[in-house]
Amino acid sequence: MVESSNNPRDKKLRATGYMLKPLWVTLRTMVRVSLPGHRPRTIMYPWEKSIIPDCFRGRPGIILDKCIACQKCVKVCPTTCIKMVQIEHETLGKVKRPEVNVGRCMMCGNCAEVCPTNAMIVTPEFELASYTRDDLIYDPIKLQHPWKAGYEINYEEQLPSNMKGPAAKKGSMELKDTVCLEAKKCISCSRCEKTCPTGAVKMTDTGEVNEKTKKPIKRPVFDDTKCVSCEMCVDVCPKDCLTMKEAQ
Amino acid sequence: MVETTLFSLLHGLALWIGEVAQWLIKVTGIKEIQFIGDWAVTGGPVNFLTILLVCAIFMVAALLVGITCIWQERKVLGRIMDRRGTQVGMLGLFQNFADAIKTLLKELIIPRDADKKLFMWSVTGLIGSSVLLLGLVPWSTRFFVANPELTLLIGLAVFSLAPFFIMIGGWASNNKYSMIGAMRGAAQLIAYEIPILMVVLSIIIMTGSLNFNVIVAFQQTHMWLMFPLFIGFITFFVCGIAESERVPFDLPEAEAELVEGWQTEYGSIQWGLIMMADYLRAYVVSALITVLFLGGWDGPTFLWPEVWYLIKVFFVFFIMIWVRSATVRIRTDQLLKIGWKRLLPLSVVNLGIAVVMKAMGWF
């Protein structure tokens, strides 16, 4: 219906290409769809659910037994929606476990990715609507979710942008931040030993003796195989003598 | 035997109401107001009441058909796109009423710098002219509101009021998009008025009348005008789609270029009424095509003529939906080019064919 030109694109706009072909396509579709036995593609949502892909990331969930309260998820959360709270558990006793404000959560799955023990998982739950904002704050008990293979995030390979050395699995030794001790500042308070969730820190005698108190001086020694580089010892150190050394 | 028309049927009802009123006044026994009861059964009030009843019943029926057109469009588009259309109520028939309630409950917003009176009155004019059109198209020889000699002329005159209201509405909104959309809409409507008039002229030449009843009677005795005037039929159909601002000629509300065209600033029930008016005009176009080309209420006698009329109207509207689903919106220059360079010559050719047929004495 447009004046003819040499441009091949204009052929689409002529009467056959513009009117007759689309009319034929729509008529064919309509007849095919209207025949008995055909079901429209519409998903009747409240009654039917769409099939969720395996890599779907819904709200975070937690397995309380696995958690070591290392607070890595709290530190990594980009929207700061995770908070550590103390709970009273039947078998675990008085422990600290993360609490997630799902209303603020952006379902990035970073907490599950960073978790050293795979206690934090991503669940396929996405229907999170509630009548109040308070209902959206999931305490550790409410946050629990039965584990199923595939809920935790394990990167087999690194992203190209992060590729510095060979590919490393989560928890492997090669690419892990380690704690560095500045021995001069240390006052042997052994707080790092008490806070370490994995028992990687041990106060050991250095052989020297304090001249004033005549007691042996103790310094922390870090067991890198146990360490999950959660930085809790760094945070708790009163003299800032501990720092994280980045993985090379 | 006089055929029972809607008017004569309701005339009896109005007379009965008048007699009941007369009896009620007589029962009171007050001598001073007896003359009111006697007056209630005379010709004047009974006729007036009859006309009111006819208008009410016909308008409700026509508006229901308009609403059914919206429902039909949604369902058919759903089928074409392999999805479910409306689902509220039985077969999704109540979705339109739910939407009407929803638009009614919205806030009516008038722009601060708009010309408020014109802003409101243009909607009134548009919906008024559209509803007036409903009463002009008869469903059969017995179901109609008015049957003047020049129905077709009056109908087209009312139909061509739309550019005026669109222009006013777009100007009064005090918005550039609305203004440009209104100008484009007016240009489109005026460009496509002329081929419609030419085609209608050919029908007037063929049938020798402007009255729908005569036109349909002509088609009943000869043949449906669709066959001799096929070019005119196609031209009228395309122009009718453009006149009712439907895809692919929905440039006045091209949301990609002009937000929502001339109706950008209209919200709430005003928007609802404008949409309703659009669909009523589309229904009127379908009805005109039915009456002028498809033999109106002509059909085998096992169904009522009104049913035949409705079947044809819905079929024409279905084709309009089908075209809508298949085509994409065209550019302004293409639109005007098609209007002036293709459809106008085609309508002139059609007029020539009609004149030749009449002159040769074939009809």
Coordinates of C-alpha atoms in Angstrom, one line a residue:
Chain A
M1 CA 0.0 0.0 0.0
V2 CA 3.1 2.1 -0.2
E3 CA 4.6 3.5 -3.3
S4 CA 6.9 1.0 -4.8
S5 CA 10.6 1.6 -4.5
N6 CA 13.8 -0.4 -5.1
N7 CA 14.4 -0.8 -1.4
P8 CA 13.8 -4.5 -0.6
R9 CA 12.5 -3.6 2.8
D10 CA 9.5 -1.9 1.3
K11 CA 8.3 -5.2 -0.2
K12 CA 7.1 -6.1 3.3
L13 CA 4.8 -3.1 3.3
R14 CA 3.0 -3.9 0.1
A15 CA -0.6 -5.2 0.2
T16 CA 0.3 -8.9 0.2
G17 CA 3.0 -8.6 2.9
Y18 CA 1.2 -6.1 4.9
M19 CA -2.3 -7.4 4.9
L20 CA -2.9 -10.9 3.4
K21 CA -0.1 -12.8 5.1
P22 CA -0.7 -11.5 8.6
L23 CA -4.4 -12.1 8.1
W24 CA -3.7 -15.7 7.0
V25 CA -1.4 -16.3 10.0
T26 CA -3.9 -15.0 12.5
L27 CA -6.8 -16.9 11.0
R28 CA -4.7 -20.1 11.1
T29 CA -3.7 -19.5 14.7
M30 CA -7.3 -18.8 15.7
V31 CA -8.7 -21.9 14.1
R32 CA -6.0 -24.1 15.6
V33 CA -6.5 -22.6 19.0
S34 CA -10.3 -22.7 18.9
L35 CA -10.3 -26.5 18.2
P36 CA -11.5 -28.6 21.1
G37 CA -8.7 -30.1 23.1
H38 CA -6.4 -27.1 23.0
R39 CA -5.6 -25.3 26.1
P40 CA -4.6 -21.6 26.1
R41 CA -1.1 -20.7 27.3
T42 CA -2.5 -18.7 30.2
I43 CA -1.4 -19.8 33.6
M44 CA -4.3 -19.5 36.0
Y45 CA -2.0 -18.1 38.7
P46 CA -3.5 -18.6 42.1
W47 CA -4.5 -22.1 41.2
E48 CA -1.7 -23.0 38.9
K49 CA 2.0 -22.3 39.4
S50 CA 4.5 -21.8 36.6
I51 CA 7.3 -24.3 36.5
I52 CA 10.3 -22.8 38.2
P53 CA 13.7 -23.3 36.7
D54 CA 16.4 -25.1 38.7
C55 CA 18.5 -22.0 39.2
F56 CA 15.6 -20.0 40.6
R57 CA 16.5 -17.7 43.5
G58 CA 13.6 -17.1 45.9
R59 CA 13.8 -16.0 49.4
P60 CA 16.9 -17.1 51.4
G61 CA 16.5 -20.0 53.8
I62 CA 18.7 -21.4 56.6
I63 CA 19.6 -24.8 58.0
L64 CA 20.1 -24.0 61.7
D65 CA 22.4 -27.0 62.4
K66 CA 24.9 -26.1 59.8
C67 CA 25.2 -22.5 60.7
I68 CA 28.3 -21.5 62.6
A69 CA 27.2 -17.8 63.2
C70 CA 30.3 -16.5 61.4
Q71 CA 28.3 -13.4 60.2
K72 CA 29.7 -13.6 56.6
C73 CA 26.2 -13.3 55.2
V74 CA 25.6 -10.2 57.3
K75 CA 28.8 -8.6 55.9
V76 CA 28.2 -9.5 52.3
C77 CA 24.5 -8.5 52.1
P78 CA 24.3 -5.6 49.7
T79 CA 21.0 -4.3 51.1
T80 CA 21.9 -4.9 54.7
C81 CA 18.8 -6.9 55.3
I82 CA 20.4 -9.6 57.4
K83 CA 21.0 -9.2 61.2
M84 CA 22.3 -11.7 63.8
V85 CA 19.8 -12.4 66.6
Q86 CA 20.0 -14.6 69.5
I87 CA 17.6 -17.5 69.7
E88 CA 16.7 -20.2 72.1
H89 CA 16.8 -23.5 70.3
E90 CA 15.8 -26.9 71.6
T91 CA 19.0 -28.8 70.7
L92 CA 21.5 -26.0 69.9
G93 CA 20.7 -24.0 73.0
K94 CA 21.4 -20.2 73.1
V95 CA 22.9 -19.4 69.7
K96 CA 23.1 -16.5 67.3
R97 CA 21.5 -17.0 63.9
P98 CA 20.7 -14.7 61.0
E99 CA 17.4 -13.0 60.7
V100 CA 16.4 -11.7 57.2
N101 CA 14.1 -8.8 56.3
V102 CA 12.6 -10.3 53.2
G103 CA 10.9 -7.1 52.3
R104 CA 14.2 -5.5 51.7
C105 CA 15.9 -8.6 50.3
M106 CA 16.7 -8.4 46.6
M107 CA 17.2 -12.2 46.2
C108 CA 20.7 -11.9 44.9
G109 CA 21.8 -15.1 46.7
N110 CA 25.1 -13.5 47.8
C111 CA 24.6 -14.8 51.4
A112 CA 24.2 -18.3 50.2
E113 CA 27.1 -18.0 47.9
V114 CA 29.4 -16.7 50.6
C115 CA 28.3 -19.1 53.4
P116 CA 31.2 -21.4 54.2
T117 CA 29.1 -24.3 55.5
N118 CA 26.2 -24.0 53.0
A119 CA 23.9 -23.3 55.9
M120 CA 22.4 -20.4 54.0
I121 CA 20.4 -21.6 50.9
V122 CA 18.2 -20.1 48.3
T123 CA 14.7 -21.5 48.4
P124 CA 12.2 -21.6 45.5
E125 CA 9.6 -19.7 47.5
F126 CA 8.5 -16.5 45.8
E127 CA 5.0 -15.8 47.2
L128 CA 6.1 -13.6 50.0
A129 CA 3.2 -11.1 50.1
S130 CA 1.9 -10.3 53.6
Y131 CA -0.4 -7.8 55.2
T132 CA 2.1 -6.1 57.4
R133 CA 5.8 -5.2 57.1
D134 CA 6.5 -7.0 60.3
D135 CA 5.5 -10.3 58.7
L136 CA 8.3 -9.8 56.2
I137 CA 11.0 -10.0 58.9
Y138 CA 11.8 -13.7 59.0
D139 CA 13.4 -14.7 62.2
P140 CA 15.8 -17.7 62.1
I141 CA 13.0 -20.2 63.1
K142 CA 10.7 -18.9 60.3
L143 CA 13.6 -18.7 57.9
Q144 CA 14.3 -22.4 58.1
H145 CA 13.8 -24.4 55.0
P146 CA 14.2 -28.1 54.3
W147 CA 17.4 -28.7 52.3
K148 CA 17.2 -30.1 48.8
A149 CA 20.1 -30.6 46.4
G150 CA 20.6 -27.5 44.4
Y151 CA 19.4 -25.0 46.9
E152 CA 22.9 -24.0 48.0
I153 CA 25.0 -22.0 45.6
N154 CA 28.3 -23.6 44.7
Y155 CA 30.2 -22.0 42.0
E156 CA 32.4 -24.6 40.2
E157 CA 34.1 -22.0 38.1
Q158 CA 35.0 -18.4 38.7
L159 CA 33.8 -15.6 36.7
P160 CA 36.3 -14.3 34.1
S161 CA 36.5 -11.0 35.9
N162 CA 37.6 -12.7 39.1
M163 CA 40.0 -15.0 37.4
K164 CA 43.3 -14.5 39.0
G165 CA 44.6 -18.0 39.3
P166 CA 43.2 -21.4 38.8
A167 CA 39.5 -22.1 39.4
A168 CA 38.8 -22.7 43.1
K169 CA 35.9 -24.3 44.9
K170 CA 34.2 -22.7 47.8
G171 CA 36.2 -23.4 51.0
S172 CA 39.3 -24.3 49.2
M173 CA 42.7 -23.2 50.5
E174 CA 44.1 -21.5 47.5
L175 CA 42.0 -18.3 47.3
K176 CA 41.1 -17.4 50.8
D177 CA 41.7 -14.3 52.8
T178 CA 43.8 -15.1 55.8
V179 CA 44.3 -13.3 59.1
C180 CA 47.5 -11.4 59.7
L181 CA 48.7 -10.8 63.2
E182 CA 50.7 -7.7 64.3
A183 CA 52.4 -9.3 67.2
K184 CA 53.7 -6.1 68.9
K185 CA 50.1 -4.7 69.6
C186 CA 48.7 -8.0 70.9
I187 CA 47.8 -8.0 74.6
S188 CA 47.0 -11.7 74.8
C189 CA 43.4 -11.1 75.7
S190 CA 42.3 -14.4 73.9
R191 CA 39.1 -12.8 72.7
C192 CA 39.8 -14.0 69.2
E193 CA 40.0 -17.6 70.4
K194 CA 36.7 -17.3 72.2
T195 CA 34.8 -15.7 69.3
C196 CA 36.1 -17.9 66.5
P197 CA 33.2 -20.1 65.4
T198 CA 35.3 -22.8 63.9
G199 CA 38.0 -23.1 66.5
A200 CA 40.7 -22.1 64.1
V201 CA 42.4 -19.8 66.6
K202 CA 44.5 -21.2 69.4
M203 CA 46.4 -19.2 72.0
T204 CA 49.9 -20.7 72.2
D205 CA 52.9 -19.9 74.3
T206 CA 55.6 -18.0 72.5
G207 CA 58.3 -19.0 75.1
E208 CA 58.8 -15.4 76.3
V209 CA 57.8 -14.4 79.8
N210 CA 56.2 -11.1 80.8
E211 CA 58.7 -9.3 83.0
K212 CA 56.1 -7.6 85.2
T213 CA 53.7 -10.4 85.8
K214 CA 56.1 -13.3 85.3
K215 CA 53.6 -15.1 83.2
P216 CA 54.2 -16.6 79.7
I217 CA 53.1 -14.4 76.8
K218 CA 50.5 -16.0 74.6
R219 CA 49.8 -15.2 71.0
P220 CA 47.1 -16.5 68.7
V221 CA 48.0 -19.0 66.0
F222 CA 45.7 -19.5 63.1
D223 CA 44.8 -22.8 61.6
D224 CA 44.1 -22.0 57.9
T225 CA 42.5 -25.3 57.2
K226 CA 39.7 -24.5 59.7
C227 CA 39.5 -20.8 59.1
V228 CA 36.5 -19.6 57.0
S229 CA 37.9 -16.0 56.9
C230 CA 34.8 -14.6 58.6
E231 CA 36.7 -11.7 60.2
M232 CA 35.0 -12.1 63.5
C233 CA 38.4 -12.1 65.3
V234 CA 39.3 -9.0 63.5
D235 CA 36.2 -7.3 64.6
V236 CA 36.5 -8.3 68.2
C237 CA 40.2 -7.5 68.7
P238 CA 40.4 -4.6 71.1
K239 CA 43.8 -3.4 69.9
D240 CA 43.3 -3.7 66.1
C241 CA 46.3 -6.0 65.9
L242 CA 44.5 -8.4 63.5
T243 CA 43.9 -7.6 59.8
M244 CA 42.7 -9.6 56.8
K245 CA 45.4 -10.3 54.3
E246 CA 43.9 -10.6 50.8
A247 CA 44.3 -13.8 48.9
Q248 CA 46.9 -13.6 46.2
Chain B
M1 CA -52.6 -6.7 9.1
V2 CA -50.5 -4.0 10.6
E3 CA -47.1 -5.3 11.6
T4 CA -46.3 -5.0 15.3
T5 CA -43.6 -2.5 15.7
L6 CA -41.8 -1.6 18.9
F7 CA -43.8 1.7 18.8
S8 CA -47.2 0.1 18.6
L9 CA -46.3 -2.5 21.2
L10 CA -45.2 0.2 23.7
H11 CA -48.1 2.4 22.7
G12 CA -50.4 -0.2 24.2
L13 CA -48.3 -0.3 27.4
A14 CA -48.3 3.5 27.7
L15 CA -52.1 3.6 27.1
W16 CA -52.5 0.9 29.9
I17 CA -50.4 3.0 32.2
G18 CA -52.5 6.0 31.4
E19 CA -55.7 4.1 32.1
V20 CA -54.3 2.8 35.4
A21 CA -53.5 6.5 36.3
Q22 CA -57.1 7.5 35.3
W23 CA -58.5 4.7 37.5
L24 CA -56.4 5.6 40.4
I25 CA -57.5 9.2 40.2
K26 CA -61.1 8.1 39.9
V27 CA -60.8 6.0 43.0
T28 CA -59.8 9.0 45.1
G29 CA -63.2 10.5 44.3
I30 CA -61.9 14.1 44.2
K31 CA -63.9 15.9 41.4
E32 CA -61.4 18.7 40.9
I33 CA -58.5 16.4 39.6
Q34 CA -60.6 14.1 37.4
F35 CA -59.5 16.1 34.3
I36 CA -55.9 14.9 34.8
G37 CA -57.0 11.3 34.6
D38 CA -59.0 12.0 31.4
W39 CA -56.0 13.9 30.0
A40 CA -53.6 10.9 30.7
V41 CA -55.3 8.7 28.2
T42 CA -55.4 11.2 25.3
G43 CA -52.9 11.1 22.5
G44 CA -50.3 13.6 23.7
P45 CA -49.1 12.1 27.0
V46 CA -49.5 8.5 25.7
N47 CA -47.4 9.3 22.7
F48 CA -44.8 11.1 24.7
L49 CA -44.6 8.2 27.2
T50 CA -44.3 5.7 24.3
I51 CA -41.4 7.6 22.7
L52 CA -39.6 7.7 26.1
L53 CA -40.1 4.0 26.5
V54 CA -39.0 3.3 22.9
C55 CA -35.9 5.4 23.4
A56 CA -35.1 3.7 26.7
I57 CA -35.5 0.2 25.5
F58 CA -33.7 0.8 22.2
M59 CA -30.8 2.6 23.9
V60 CA -30.3 -0.1 26.5
A61 CA -30.4 -2.8 23.7
A62 CA -27.9 -0.8 21.6
L63 CA -25.6 -0.1 24.5
L64 CA -25.6 -3.7 25.4
V65 CA -24.6 -4.6 21.9
G66 CA -21.8 -2.1 22.2
I67 CA -20.6 -3.6 25.4
T68 CA -20.9 -7.1 23.8
C69 CA -18.6 -5.7 21.0
I70 CA -16.0 -4.9 23.6
W71 CA -16.3 -8.4 25.1
Q72 CA -16.2 -9.9 21.7
E73 CA -13.0 -8.0 20.9
R74 CA -11.3 -9.1 24.1
K75 CA -12.3 -12.8 23.6
V76 CA -11.4 -13.0 20.0
L77 CA -8.0 -11.2 20.5
G78 CA -7.4 -13.8 23.3
R79 CA -8.1 -16.6 21.0
I80 CA -5.8 -15.2 18.3
M81 CA -3.0 -14.7 20.8
D82 CA -3.5 -18.2 22.3
R83 CA -4.5 -16.9 25.7
R84 CA -7.7 -16.6 27.7
G85 CA -9.6 -13.3 27.2
T86 CA -11.8 -12.0 30.0
Q87 CA -12.7 -14.4 32.8
V88 CA -15.0 -12.5 35.2
G89 CA -18.4 -14.1 35.4
M90 CA -20.0 -16.3 32.8
L91 CA -17.7 -16.5 29.7
G92 CA -16.1 -13.3 31.0
L93 CA -19.2 -11.2 30.2
F94 CA -19.0 -9.2 33.4
Q95 CA -15.5 -8.0 32.9
N96 CA -16.7 -4.9 31.2
F97 CA -19.0 -4.0 34.1
A98 CA -16.2 -4.6 36.5
D99 CA -14.0 -2.3 34.5
A100 CA -16.8 0.3 34.4
I101 CA -17.0 0.3 38.1
K102 CA -13.2 0.6 38.4
T103 CA -13.1 3.6 36.1
L104 CA -16.0 5.2 38.0
L105 CA -14.2 5.0 41.3
K106 CA -11.1 6.7 40.0
E107 CA -10.4 10.4 40.7
L108 CA -11.4 12.9 38.1
I109 CA -8.3 14.9 37.3
I110 CA -8.4 18.2 35.4
P111 CA -5.1 19.8 34.4
R112 CA -4.6 23.1 36.2
D113 CA -4.1 25.3 33.1
A114 CA -6.8 23.5 31.0
D115 CA -9.9 25.2 29.7
K116 CA -12.1 23.4 32.1
K117 CA -15.5 24.0 30.4
L118 CA -14.3 22.9 27.0
F119 CA -12.4 20.0 28.5
M120 CA -15.5 18.6 30.1
W121 CA -17.9 19.5 27.3
S122 CA -15.9 17.9 24.5
V123 CA -16.4 14.5 26.1
T124 CA -20.1 15.2 26.5
G125 CA -20.3 16.1 22.9
L126 CA -18.4 13.1 21.7
I127 CA -20.4 10.6 23.8
G128 CA -23.6 12.4 22.9
S129 CA -23.0 12.3 19.2
S130 CA -22.0 8.7 19.4
V131 CA -25.1 7.7 21.4
L132 CA -27.3 9.7 19.0
L133 CA -25.9 7.6 16.2
L134 CA -27.2 4.5 17.9
G135 CA -30.8 5.6 17.6
L136 CA -30.5 6.2 13.9
V137 CA -29.7 2.7 12.8
P138 CA -32.8 0.5 12.8
W139 CA -32.5 -3.2 13.7
S140 CA -35.4 -4.1 11.5
T141 CA -38.6 -2.6 10.1
R142 CA -40.3 -3.1 13.5
F143 CA -37.4 -2.3 16.0
F144 CA -36.3 1.3 15.6
V145 CA -36.5 4.7 17.3
A146 CA -37.1 7.0 14.5
N147 CA -37.5 6.5 10.8
P148 CA -37.0 9.9 9.0
E149 CA -36.6 10.1 5.2
L150 CA -33.0 11.3 5.4
T151 CA -31.7 8.9 8.0
L152 CA -28.4 8.2 6.1
L153 CA -27.7 11.9 5.7
I154 CA -28.4 12.7 9.4
G155 CA -26.3 9.7 10.5
L156 CA -23.3 10.8 8.4
A157 CA -23.7 14.4 9.6
V158 CA -23.7 13.3 13.2
F159 CA -20.8 10.9 12.5
S160 CA -18.6 13.7 11.1
L161 CA -19.0 15.8 14.2
A162 CA -16.2 13.8 15.9
P163 CA -13.2 15.8 14.5
F164 CA -14.7 18.9 16.0
F165 CA -14.9 17.4 19.5
I166 CA -11.5 15.8 19.2
M167 CA -9.9 19.1 18.2
I168 CA -11.6 20.9 21.1
G169 CA -10.6 18.2 23.6
G170 CA -7.0 18.2 22.5
W171 CA -6.8 21.9 22.5
A172 CA -8.5 22.3 25.9
S173 CA -6.1 19.8 27.6
N174 CA -3.3 22.4 27.2
N175 CA -0.8 19.7 26.4
K176 CA 1.4 19.5 23.3
Y177 CA 0.9 15.8 22.8
S178 CA -2.9 16.2 23.0
M179 CA -2.8 19.1 20.5
I180 CA -0.7 17.2 18.0
G181 CA -2.8 14.1 18.5
A182 CA -5.9 16.1 18.0
M183 CA -4.6 17.6 14.8
R184 CA -3.6 14.2 13.5
G185 CA -6.9 12.7 14.5
A186 CA -8.8 15.5 12.8
A187 CA -6.7 15.2 9.7
Q188 CA -7.3 11.5 9.6
L189 CA -11.1 11.7 10.2
I190 CA -11.6 14.5 7.6
A191 CA -9.5 12.6 5.0
Y192 CA -11.5 9.4 5.4
E193 CA -14.9 11.2 5.6
I194 CA -14.8 11.9 1.9
P195 CA -14.4 8.4 0.4
I196 CA -17.2 7.3 2.8
L197 CA -19.5 10.0 1.4
M198 CA -18.6 9.0 -2.2
V199 CA -19.4 5.4 -1.5
V200 CA -22.7 6.3 0.2
L201 CA -23.5 8.5 -2.8
S202 CA -23.2 5.4 -5.1
I203 CA -25.6 3.5 -2.8
I204 CA -28.0 6.4 -3.0
I205 CA -27.8 6.3 -6.8
M206 CA -28.4 2.5 -6.8
T207 CA -31.3 2.5 -4.4
G208 CA -32.7 6.0 -5.0
S209 CA -33.3 6.6 -1.3
L210 CA -31.6 7.8 1.9
N211 CA -33.9 5.7 4.1
F212 CA -32.5 2.5 5.6
N213 CA -35.8 0.7 5.2
V214 CA -35.9 1.4 1.5
I215 CA -32.2 0.5 1.0
V216 CA -32.8 -2.8 2.7
A217 CA -36.0 -3.5 0.8
F218 CA -34.1 -2.8 -2.4
Q219 CA -31.5 -5.3 -1.4
Q220 CA -34.1 -7.9 -0.5
T221 CA -35.7 -7.6 -4.0
H222 CA -32.5 -7.4 -6.0
M223 CA -29.3 -8.5 -4.4
W224 CA -27.0 -7.5 -1.6
L225 CA -25.1 -4.4 -2.6
M226 CA -21.9 -6.0 -1.5
F227 CA -21.7 -7.9 -4.8
P228 CA -22.2 -5.2 -7.4
L229 CA -20.4 -2.5 -5.4
F230 CA -17.5 -4.7 -4.1
I231 CA -14.9 -1.9 -4.5
G232 CA -17.1 0.4 -2.6
F233 CA -17.6 -2.2 0.1
I234 CA -13.9 -2.6 0.7
T235 CA -13.4 1.2 0.6
F236 CA -16.2 1.7 3.1
F237 CA -14.8 -1.0 5.4
V238 CA -11.3 0.5 5.4
C239 CA -12.6 4.0 5.9
G240 CA -14.9 2.8 8.6
I241 CA -11.9 1.3 10.5
A242 CA -10.2 4.7 10.2
E243 CA -13.2 6.6 11.3
S244 CA -13.6 4.6 14.4
E245 CA -9.9 5.1 15.1
R246 CA -9.0 1.4 15.3
V247 CA -5.8 -0.4 14.4
P248 CA -4.1 0.0 11.9
F249 CA -5.5 3.6 11.7
D250 CA -5.3 4.4 15.5
L251 CA -2.9 7.3 15.0
P252 CA -4.8 9.7 17.2
E253 CA -3.8 7.5 20.2
A254 CA -0.4 6.3 19.1
E255 CA 1.0 5.8 22.6
A256 CA 4.5 5.3 21.3
E257 CA 4.7 8.7 19.7
L258 CA 2.0 10.8 21.4
V259 CA 1.6 9.2 24.8
E260 CA -2.1 8.6 24.4
G261 CA -3.0 11.2 21.7
W262 CA -5.7 13.7 22.3
Q263 CA -7.1 11.8 25.3
T264 CA -3.8 12.0 27.3
E265 CA -5.2 14.2 30.0
Y266 CA -8.5 12.4 30.3
G267 CA -8.8 10.0 33.2
S268 CA -11.4 8.2 35.3
I269 CA -14.9 7.9 33.8
Q270 CA -14.1 10.5 31.1
W271 CA -11.6 8.1 29.7
G272 CA -14.1 5.3 30.1
L273 CA -16.7 7.3 28.2
I274 CA -14.3 8.1 25.4
M275 CA -13.4 4.4 25.1
M276 CA -17.0 3.5 25.1
A277 CA -17.7 6.1 22.4
D278 CA -15.0 4.6 20.3
Y279 CA -16.5 1.2 20.5
L280 CA -20.0 2.6 19.9
R281 CA -18.7 4.3 16.7
A282 CA -17.1 1.0 15.7
Y283 CA -20.5 -0.7 16.3
V284 CA -22.2 2.0 14.2
V285 CA -19.7 1.5 11.4
S286 CA -20.4 -2.3 11.5
A287 CA -24.2 -1.5 11.5
L288 CA -23.8 0.8 8.5
I289 CA -21.8 -1.8 6.6
T290 CA -24.5 -4.4 7.5
V291 CA -27.4 -2.2 6.4
L292 CA -25.8 -0.7 3.3
F293 CA -24.0 -3.7 1.9
L294 CA -25.0 -6.9 3.6
G295 CA -28.7 -6.7 3.3
G296 CA -29.4 -5.5 6.8
W297 CA -32.0 -7.7 8.4
D298 CA -32.4 -9.7 5.2
G299 CA -32.2 -13.5 5.8
P300 CA -34.1 -16.7 6.0
T301 CA -37.3 -16.5 8.0
F302 CA -36.5 -19.1 10.6
L303 CA -34.8 -16.4 12.7
W304 CA -36.1 -13.0 13.6
P305 CA -34.8 -10.2 11.4
E306 CA -33.2 -8.5 14.4
V307 CA -31.2 -11.7 15.0
W308 CA -30.0 -11.7 11.4
Y309 CA -29.0 -8.0 11.8
L310 CA -27.1 -8.7 15.0
I311 CA -25.3 -11.8 13.5
K312 CA -24.2 -9.7 10.5
V313 CA -23.1 -6.8 12.8
F314 CA -21.1 -9.1 15.0
F315 CA -19.5 -10.8 11.9
V316 CA -18.4 -7.4 10.5
F317 CA -17.0 -6.4 13.9
F318 CA -15.2 -9.8 14.0
I319 CA -13.5 -8.9 10.8
M320 CA -12.5 -5.6 12.2
I321 CA -11.0 -7.4 15.2
W322 CA -9.2 -9.8 12.9
V323 CA -7.7 -6.9 10.9
R324 CA -6.7 -5.3 14.2
S325 CA -4.9 -8.4 15.3
A326 CA -3.1 -8.9 12.0
T327 CA -1.8 -5.5 11.1
V328 CA 0.6 -3.0 12.6
R329 CA 0.1 0.8 12.9
I330 CA 1.0 2.8 9.9
R331 CA 2.7 6.2 9.7
T332 CA 0.9 9.5 9.3
D333 CA 2.2 10.1 5.7
Q334 CA 1.2 6.5 4.7
L335 CA -2.2 7.0 6.3
L336 CA -2.9 10.2 4.4
K337 CA -1.4 8.8 1.2
I338 CA -3.7 5.8 1.4
G339 CA -6.7 8.0 2.1
W340 CA -6.2 10.6 -0.6
K341 CA -4.4 8.6 -3.3
R342 CA -5.9 5.1 -3.1
L343 CA -9.3 5.2 -1.4
L344 CA -10.6 8.4 -2.9
P345 CA -10.0 7.2 -6.5
L346 CA -11.4 3.8 -5.6
S347 CA -14.6 5.4 -4.3
V348 CA -14.8 7.5 -7.5
V349 CA -14.5 4.3 -9.6
N350 CA -17.1 2.7 -7.5
L351 CA -19.4 5.7 -8.1
G352 CA -18.8 5.3 -11.8
I353 CA -19.7 1.6 -11.6
A354 CA -22.9 2.5 -9.8
V355 CA -23.9 5.1 -12.4
V356 CA -23.2 2.7 -15.2
M357 CA -25.3 0.0 -13.7
K358 CA -28.1 2.3 -13.1
A359 CA -27.9 3.8 -16.5
M360 CA -27.8 0.4 -18.2
G361 CA -31.0 -0.5 -16.3
W362 CA -29.6 -3.5 -14.6
F363 CA -31.0 -2.4 -11.3

